mmCIF file of C-alpha atoms in Angstrom:
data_model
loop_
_atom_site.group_PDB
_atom_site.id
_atom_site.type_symbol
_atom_site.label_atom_id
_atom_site.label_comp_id
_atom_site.label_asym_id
_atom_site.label_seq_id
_atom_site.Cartn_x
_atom_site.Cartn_y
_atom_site.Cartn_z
ATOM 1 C CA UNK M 29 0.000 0.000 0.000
ATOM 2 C CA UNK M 30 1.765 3.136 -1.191
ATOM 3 C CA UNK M 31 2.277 5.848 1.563
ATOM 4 C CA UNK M 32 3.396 9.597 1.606
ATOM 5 C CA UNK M 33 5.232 11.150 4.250
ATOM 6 C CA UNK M 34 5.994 14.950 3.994
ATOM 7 C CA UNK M 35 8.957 16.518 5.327
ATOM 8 C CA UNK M 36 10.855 20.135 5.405
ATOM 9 C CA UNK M 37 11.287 22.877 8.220
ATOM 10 C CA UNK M 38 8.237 23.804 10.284
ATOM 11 C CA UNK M 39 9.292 27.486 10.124
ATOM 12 C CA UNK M 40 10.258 29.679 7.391
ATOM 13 C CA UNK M 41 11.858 33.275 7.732
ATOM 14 C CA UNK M 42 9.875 35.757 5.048
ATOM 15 C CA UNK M 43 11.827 35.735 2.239
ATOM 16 C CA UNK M 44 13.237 33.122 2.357
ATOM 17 C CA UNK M 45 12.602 29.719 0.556
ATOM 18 C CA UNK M 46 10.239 27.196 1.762
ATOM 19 C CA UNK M 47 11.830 23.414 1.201
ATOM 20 C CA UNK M 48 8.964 20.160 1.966
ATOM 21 C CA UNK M 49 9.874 16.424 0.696
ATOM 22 C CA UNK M 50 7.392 13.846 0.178
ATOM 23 C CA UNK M 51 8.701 10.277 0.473
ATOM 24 C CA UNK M 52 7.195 7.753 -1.119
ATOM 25 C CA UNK M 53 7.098 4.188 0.469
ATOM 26 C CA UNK M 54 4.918 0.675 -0.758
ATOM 27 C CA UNK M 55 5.746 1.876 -4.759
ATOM 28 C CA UNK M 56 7.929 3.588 -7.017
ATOM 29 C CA UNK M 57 7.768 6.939 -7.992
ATOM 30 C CA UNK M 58 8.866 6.076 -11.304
ATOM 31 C CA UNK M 59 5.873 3.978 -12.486
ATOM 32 C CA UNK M 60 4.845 6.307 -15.232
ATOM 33 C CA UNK M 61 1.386 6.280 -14.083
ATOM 34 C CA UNK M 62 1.267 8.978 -11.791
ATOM 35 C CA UNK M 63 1.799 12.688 -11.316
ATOM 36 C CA UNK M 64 3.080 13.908 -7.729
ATOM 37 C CA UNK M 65 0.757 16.894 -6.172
ATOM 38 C CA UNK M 66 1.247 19.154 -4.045
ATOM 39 C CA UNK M 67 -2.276 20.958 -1.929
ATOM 40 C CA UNK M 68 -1.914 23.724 1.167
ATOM 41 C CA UNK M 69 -4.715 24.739 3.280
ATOM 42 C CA UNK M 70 -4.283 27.639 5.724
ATOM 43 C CA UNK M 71 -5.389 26.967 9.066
ATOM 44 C CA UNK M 72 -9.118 26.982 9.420
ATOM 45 C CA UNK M 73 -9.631 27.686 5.557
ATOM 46 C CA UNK M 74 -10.116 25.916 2.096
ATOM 47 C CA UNK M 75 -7.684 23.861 -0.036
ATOM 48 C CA UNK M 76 -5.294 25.423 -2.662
ATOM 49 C CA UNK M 77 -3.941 23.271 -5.247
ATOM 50 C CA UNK M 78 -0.466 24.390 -5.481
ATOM 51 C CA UNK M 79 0.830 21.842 -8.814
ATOM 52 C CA UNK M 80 2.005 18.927 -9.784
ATOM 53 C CA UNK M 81 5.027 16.735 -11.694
ATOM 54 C CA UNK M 82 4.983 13.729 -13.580
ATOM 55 C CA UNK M 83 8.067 11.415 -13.563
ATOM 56 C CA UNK M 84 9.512 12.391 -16.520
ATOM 57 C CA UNK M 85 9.982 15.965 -15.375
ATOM 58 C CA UNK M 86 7.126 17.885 -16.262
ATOM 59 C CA UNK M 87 4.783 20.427 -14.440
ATOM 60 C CA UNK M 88 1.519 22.551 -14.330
ATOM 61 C CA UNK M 89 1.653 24.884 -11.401
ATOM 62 C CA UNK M 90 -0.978 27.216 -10.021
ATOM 63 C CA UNK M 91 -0.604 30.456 -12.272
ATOM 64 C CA UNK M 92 -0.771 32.715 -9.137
ATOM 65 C CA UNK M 93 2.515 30.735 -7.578
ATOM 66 C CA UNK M 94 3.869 29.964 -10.691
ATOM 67 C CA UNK M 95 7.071 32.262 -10.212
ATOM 68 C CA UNK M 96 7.757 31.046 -7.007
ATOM 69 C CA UNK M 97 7.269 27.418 -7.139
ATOM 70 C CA UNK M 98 10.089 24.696 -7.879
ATOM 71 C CA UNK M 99 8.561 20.884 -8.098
ATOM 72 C CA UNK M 100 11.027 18.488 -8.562
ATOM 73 C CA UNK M 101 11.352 14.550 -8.548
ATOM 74 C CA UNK M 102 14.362 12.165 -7.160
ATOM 75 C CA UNK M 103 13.824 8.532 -8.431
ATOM 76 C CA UNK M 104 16.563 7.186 -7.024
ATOM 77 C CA UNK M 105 15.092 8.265 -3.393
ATOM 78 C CA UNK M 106 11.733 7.582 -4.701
ATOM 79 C CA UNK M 107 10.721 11.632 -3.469
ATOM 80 C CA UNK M 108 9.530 14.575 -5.019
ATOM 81 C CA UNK M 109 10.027 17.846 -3.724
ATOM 82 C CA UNK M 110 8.687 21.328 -3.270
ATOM 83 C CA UNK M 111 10.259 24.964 -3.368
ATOM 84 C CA UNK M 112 8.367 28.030 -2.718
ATOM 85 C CA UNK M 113 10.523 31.203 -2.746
ATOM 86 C CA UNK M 114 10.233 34.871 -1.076
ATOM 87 C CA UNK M 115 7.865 33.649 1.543
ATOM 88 C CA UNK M 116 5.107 35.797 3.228
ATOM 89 C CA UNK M 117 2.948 35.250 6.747
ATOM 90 C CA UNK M 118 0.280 34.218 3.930
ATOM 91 C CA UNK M 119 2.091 31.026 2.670
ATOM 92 C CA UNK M 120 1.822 29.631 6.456
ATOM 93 C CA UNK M 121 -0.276 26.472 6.034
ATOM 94 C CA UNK M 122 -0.590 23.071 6.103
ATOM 95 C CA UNK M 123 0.938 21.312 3.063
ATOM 96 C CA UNK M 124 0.391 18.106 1.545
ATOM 97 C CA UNK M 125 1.162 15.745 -1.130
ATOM 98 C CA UNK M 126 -0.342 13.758 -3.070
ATOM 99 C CA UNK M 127 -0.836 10.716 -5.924
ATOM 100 C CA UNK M 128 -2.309 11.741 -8.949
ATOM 101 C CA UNK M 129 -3.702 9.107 -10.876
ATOM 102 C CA UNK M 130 -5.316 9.019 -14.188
ATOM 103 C CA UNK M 131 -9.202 7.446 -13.752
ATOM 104 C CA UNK M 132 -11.262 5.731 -17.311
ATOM 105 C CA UNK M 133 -14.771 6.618 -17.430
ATOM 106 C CA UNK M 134 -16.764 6.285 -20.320
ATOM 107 C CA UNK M 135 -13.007 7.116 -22.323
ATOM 108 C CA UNK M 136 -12.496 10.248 -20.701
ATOM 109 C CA UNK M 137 -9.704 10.671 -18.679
ATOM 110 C CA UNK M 138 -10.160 11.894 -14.602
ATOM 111 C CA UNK M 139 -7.755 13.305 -12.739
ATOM 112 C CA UNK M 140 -8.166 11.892 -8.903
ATOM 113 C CA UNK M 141 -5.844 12.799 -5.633
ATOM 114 C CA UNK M 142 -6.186 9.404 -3.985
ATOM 115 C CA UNK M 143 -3.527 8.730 -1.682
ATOM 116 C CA UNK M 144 -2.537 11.981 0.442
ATOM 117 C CA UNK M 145 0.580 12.676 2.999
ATOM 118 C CA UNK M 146 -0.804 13.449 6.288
ATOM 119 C CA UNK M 147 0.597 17.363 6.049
ATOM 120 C CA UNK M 148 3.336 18.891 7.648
ATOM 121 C CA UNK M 149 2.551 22.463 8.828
ATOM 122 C CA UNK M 150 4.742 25.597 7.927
ATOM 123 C CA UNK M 151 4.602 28.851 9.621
ATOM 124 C CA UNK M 152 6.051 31.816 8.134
ATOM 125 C CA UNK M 153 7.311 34.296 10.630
ATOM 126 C CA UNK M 154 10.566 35.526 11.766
ATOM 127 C CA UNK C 4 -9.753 30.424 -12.918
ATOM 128 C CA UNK C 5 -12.857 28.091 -12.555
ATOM 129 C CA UNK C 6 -14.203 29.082 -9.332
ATOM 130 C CA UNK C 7 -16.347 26.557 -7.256
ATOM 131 C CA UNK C 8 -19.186 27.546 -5.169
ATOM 132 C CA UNK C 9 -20.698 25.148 -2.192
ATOM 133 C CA UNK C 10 -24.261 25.483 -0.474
ATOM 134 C CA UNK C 11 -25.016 25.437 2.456
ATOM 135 C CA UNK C 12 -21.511 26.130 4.189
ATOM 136 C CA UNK C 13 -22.323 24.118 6.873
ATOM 137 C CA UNK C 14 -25.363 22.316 8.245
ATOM 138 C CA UNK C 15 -26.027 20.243 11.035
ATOM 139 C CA UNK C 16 -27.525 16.808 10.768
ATOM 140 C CA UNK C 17 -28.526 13.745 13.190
ATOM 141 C CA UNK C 18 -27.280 10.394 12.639
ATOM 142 C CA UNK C 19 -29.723 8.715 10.410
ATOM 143 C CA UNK C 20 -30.260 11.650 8.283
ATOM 144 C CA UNK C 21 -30.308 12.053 4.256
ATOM 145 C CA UNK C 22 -27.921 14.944 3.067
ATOM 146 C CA UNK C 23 -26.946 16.682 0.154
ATOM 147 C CA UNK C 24 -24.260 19.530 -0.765
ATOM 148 C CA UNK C 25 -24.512 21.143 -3.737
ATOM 149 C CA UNK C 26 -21.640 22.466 -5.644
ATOM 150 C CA UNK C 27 -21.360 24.746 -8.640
ATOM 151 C CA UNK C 28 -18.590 26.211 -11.447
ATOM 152 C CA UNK C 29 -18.521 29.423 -12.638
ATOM 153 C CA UNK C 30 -18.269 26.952 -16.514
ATOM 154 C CA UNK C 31 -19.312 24.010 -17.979
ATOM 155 C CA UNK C 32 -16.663 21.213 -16.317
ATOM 156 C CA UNK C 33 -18.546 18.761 -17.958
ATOM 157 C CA UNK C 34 -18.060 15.854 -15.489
ATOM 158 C CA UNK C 35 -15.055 16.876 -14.328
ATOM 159 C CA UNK C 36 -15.868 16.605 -10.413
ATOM 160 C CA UNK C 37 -14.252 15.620 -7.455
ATOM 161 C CA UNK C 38 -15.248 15.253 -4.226
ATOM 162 C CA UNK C 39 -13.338 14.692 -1.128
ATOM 163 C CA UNK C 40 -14.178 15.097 2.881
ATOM 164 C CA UNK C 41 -12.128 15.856 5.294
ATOM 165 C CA UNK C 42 -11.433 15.207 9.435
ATOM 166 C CA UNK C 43 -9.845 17.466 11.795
ATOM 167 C CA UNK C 44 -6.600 17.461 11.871
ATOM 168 C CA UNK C 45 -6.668 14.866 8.745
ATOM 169 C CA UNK C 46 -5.587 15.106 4.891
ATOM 170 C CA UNK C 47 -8.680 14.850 2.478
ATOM 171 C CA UNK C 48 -10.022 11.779 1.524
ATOM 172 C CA UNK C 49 -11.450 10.972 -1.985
ATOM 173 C CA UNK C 50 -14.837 10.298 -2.165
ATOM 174 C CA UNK C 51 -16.276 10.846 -5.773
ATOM 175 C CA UNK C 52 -14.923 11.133 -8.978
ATOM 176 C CA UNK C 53 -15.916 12.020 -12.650
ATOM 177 C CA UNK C 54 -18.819 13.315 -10.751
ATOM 178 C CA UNK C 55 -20.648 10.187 -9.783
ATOM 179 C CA UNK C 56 -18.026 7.588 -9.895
ATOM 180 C CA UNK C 57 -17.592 6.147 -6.359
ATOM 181 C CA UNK C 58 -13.949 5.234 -5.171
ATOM 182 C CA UNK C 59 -12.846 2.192 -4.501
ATOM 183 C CA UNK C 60 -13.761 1.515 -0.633
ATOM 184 C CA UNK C 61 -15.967 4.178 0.021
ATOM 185 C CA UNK C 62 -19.255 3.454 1.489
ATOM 186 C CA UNK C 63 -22.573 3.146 -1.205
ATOM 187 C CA UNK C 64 -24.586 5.338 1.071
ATOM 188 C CA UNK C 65 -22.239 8.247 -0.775
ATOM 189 C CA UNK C 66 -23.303 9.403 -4.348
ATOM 190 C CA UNK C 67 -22.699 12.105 -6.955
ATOM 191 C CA UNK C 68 -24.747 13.209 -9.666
ATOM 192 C CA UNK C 69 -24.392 16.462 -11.638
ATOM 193 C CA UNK C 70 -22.593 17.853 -14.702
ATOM 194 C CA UNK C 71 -21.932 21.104 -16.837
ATOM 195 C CA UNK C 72 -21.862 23.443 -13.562
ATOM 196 C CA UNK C 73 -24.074 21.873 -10.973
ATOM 197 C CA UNK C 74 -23.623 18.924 -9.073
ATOM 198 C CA UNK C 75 -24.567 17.320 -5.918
ATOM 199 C CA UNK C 76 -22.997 15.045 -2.969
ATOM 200 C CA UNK C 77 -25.540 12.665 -1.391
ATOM 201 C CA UNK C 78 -24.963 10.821 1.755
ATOM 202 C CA UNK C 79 -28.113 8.692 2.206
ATOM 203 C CA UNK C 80 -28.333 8.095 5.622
ATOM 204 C CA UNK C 81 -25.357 10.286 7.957
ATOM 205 C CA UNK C 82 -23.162 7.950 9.934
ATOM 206 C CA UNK C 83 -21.167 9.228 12.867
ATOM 207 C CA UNK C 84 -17.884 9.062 11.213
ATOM 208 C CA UNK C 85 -19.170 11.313 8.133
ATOM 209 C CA UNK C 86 -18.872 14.347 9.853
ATOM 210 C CA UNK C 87 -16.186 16.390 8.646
ATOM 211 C CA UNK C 88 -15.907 19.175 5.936
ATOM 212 C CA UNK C 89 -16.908 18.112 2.430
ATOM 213 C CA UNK C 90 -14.856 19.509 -0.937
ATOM 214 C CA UNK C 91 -15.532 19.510 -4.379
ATOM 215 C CA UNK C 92 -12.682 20.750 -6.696
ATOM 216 C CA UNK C 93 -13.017 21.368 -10.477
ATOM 217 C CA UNK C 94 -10.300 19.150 -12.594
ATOM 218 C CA UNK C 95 -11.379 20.292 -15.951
ATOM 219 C CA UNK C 96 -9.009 23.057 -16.166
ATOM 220 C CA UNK C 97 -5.605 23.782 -14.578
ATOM 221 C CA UNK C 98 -5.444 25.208 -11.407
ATOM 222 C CA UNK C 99 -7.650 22.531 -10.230
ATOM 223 C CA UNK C 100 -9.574 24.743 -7.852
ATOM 224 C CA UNK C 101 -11.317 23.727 -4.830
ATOM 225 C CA UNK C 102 -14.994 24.353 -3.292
ATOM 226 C CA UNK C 103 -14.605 26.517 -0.154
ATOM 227 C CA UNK C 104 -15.755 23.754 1.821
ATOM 228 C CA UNK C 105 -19.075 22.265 3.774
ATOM 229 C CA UNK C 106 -18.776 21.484 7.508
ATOM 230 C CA UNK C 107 -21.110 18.816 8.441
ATOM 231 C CA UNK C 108 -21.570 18.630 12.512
ATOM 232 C CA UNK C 109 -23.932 17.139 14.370
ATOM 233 C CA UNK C 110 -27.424 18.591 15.623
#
């Protein structure tokens, strides 16, 4: 059964560069069936999808973070990794990661979340 | 951005009880629905997909029905571990935007 663990300082100086692993365990990373998420939710608030990578590299990141965020994957550690840079009180949050796997219904292709790290919580603050 | 609406933000229910959650996008997603619940303290669990496709190990008193902007989350009869905070999020266009959320506590 595939896990996630997330990982990375709990406190970030503004400015500075916010730096969270996920570690995969039960699978590979490299299967070439799944993309790698990343979600935050600030506390008591909603969930922001932040992005995501696929093995071979590639990414789609949320246009409003788009030139801050770094995703990155390590096969040989089986993690993938997240950079957010010049850091403000309002990226404090809990962050996850997820699987993203590719669901068939009636031949259309559904993106689904379904296996999630259990969140590691970054504050912001000097 | 497709932005997702949810009604009612929260409601309270007794055990027993049939609920639904309605969510809505400000365009046509087709079927591309999500839906997910969440515990304090907890990451988000998925529920629903494609809009009415239930995942594997989720209860059958859960359902989804909907498509183009509105859809609905059934539960048909509330069980004491279904409270928690219910999400829909939009995966028909990138950012894959999120509901803002139901909280469902009990009465």
């Amino acid at each position: 059964q595939v896990q996630l663990q997330e990982s990375g300082p709990g406190l970030v100086k503004p400015s500075q560069t916010l730096s969270l692993t996920c570690t995969v365990s039960g699978g590979s990373i490299s299967s070439g069936r799944y993309y790698w998420s990343w979600i935050r939710q600030p506390a008591g608030k909603g969930l922001e999808w932040i992005g995501r990578i696929f093995t071979s590299g590639s990414t789609n990141y949320h246009p409003s973070l788009r030139s801050r965020v770094t995703m990155s994957v390590d096969t040989s550690k089986n993690q993938f990794s997240l950079k957010l840079s010049s850091v403000t009180a309002a990226d404090t949050a809990v962050y996850y990661c997820a699987r993203t796997i590719q669901r068939i219904v009636s031949s259309h292709y559904y993106y689904v979340m379904d296996v999630w790290g259990q969140g590691t919580t970054v504050t912001v603050s000097s | 951005d497709i932005q997702m609406t949810q009604s009612p933000s929260s409601l309270s229910a007794s055990v027993g009880d049939r609920v639904t959650i309605t969510c809505r996008a400000s365009q046509n997603i087709t079927t591309y629905l999500n839906w997910y619940h969440q515990k304090p303290g907890k990451a988000p669990k998925l529920l629903i997909y494609a809009a009415s496709s239930l995942q594997s190990g989720v209860p059958s008193r859960f359902s989804g029905s909907g498509s183009g902007t509105d859809f609905t989350l059934t539960i048909s009869s509330l069980q004491p571990e279904d409270f928690a905070t219910y999400y829909c999020q939009q995966i028909s266009s990138i950012p894959f935007t999120f509901g803002p959320g139901t909280k469902v506590d009990i009465k």
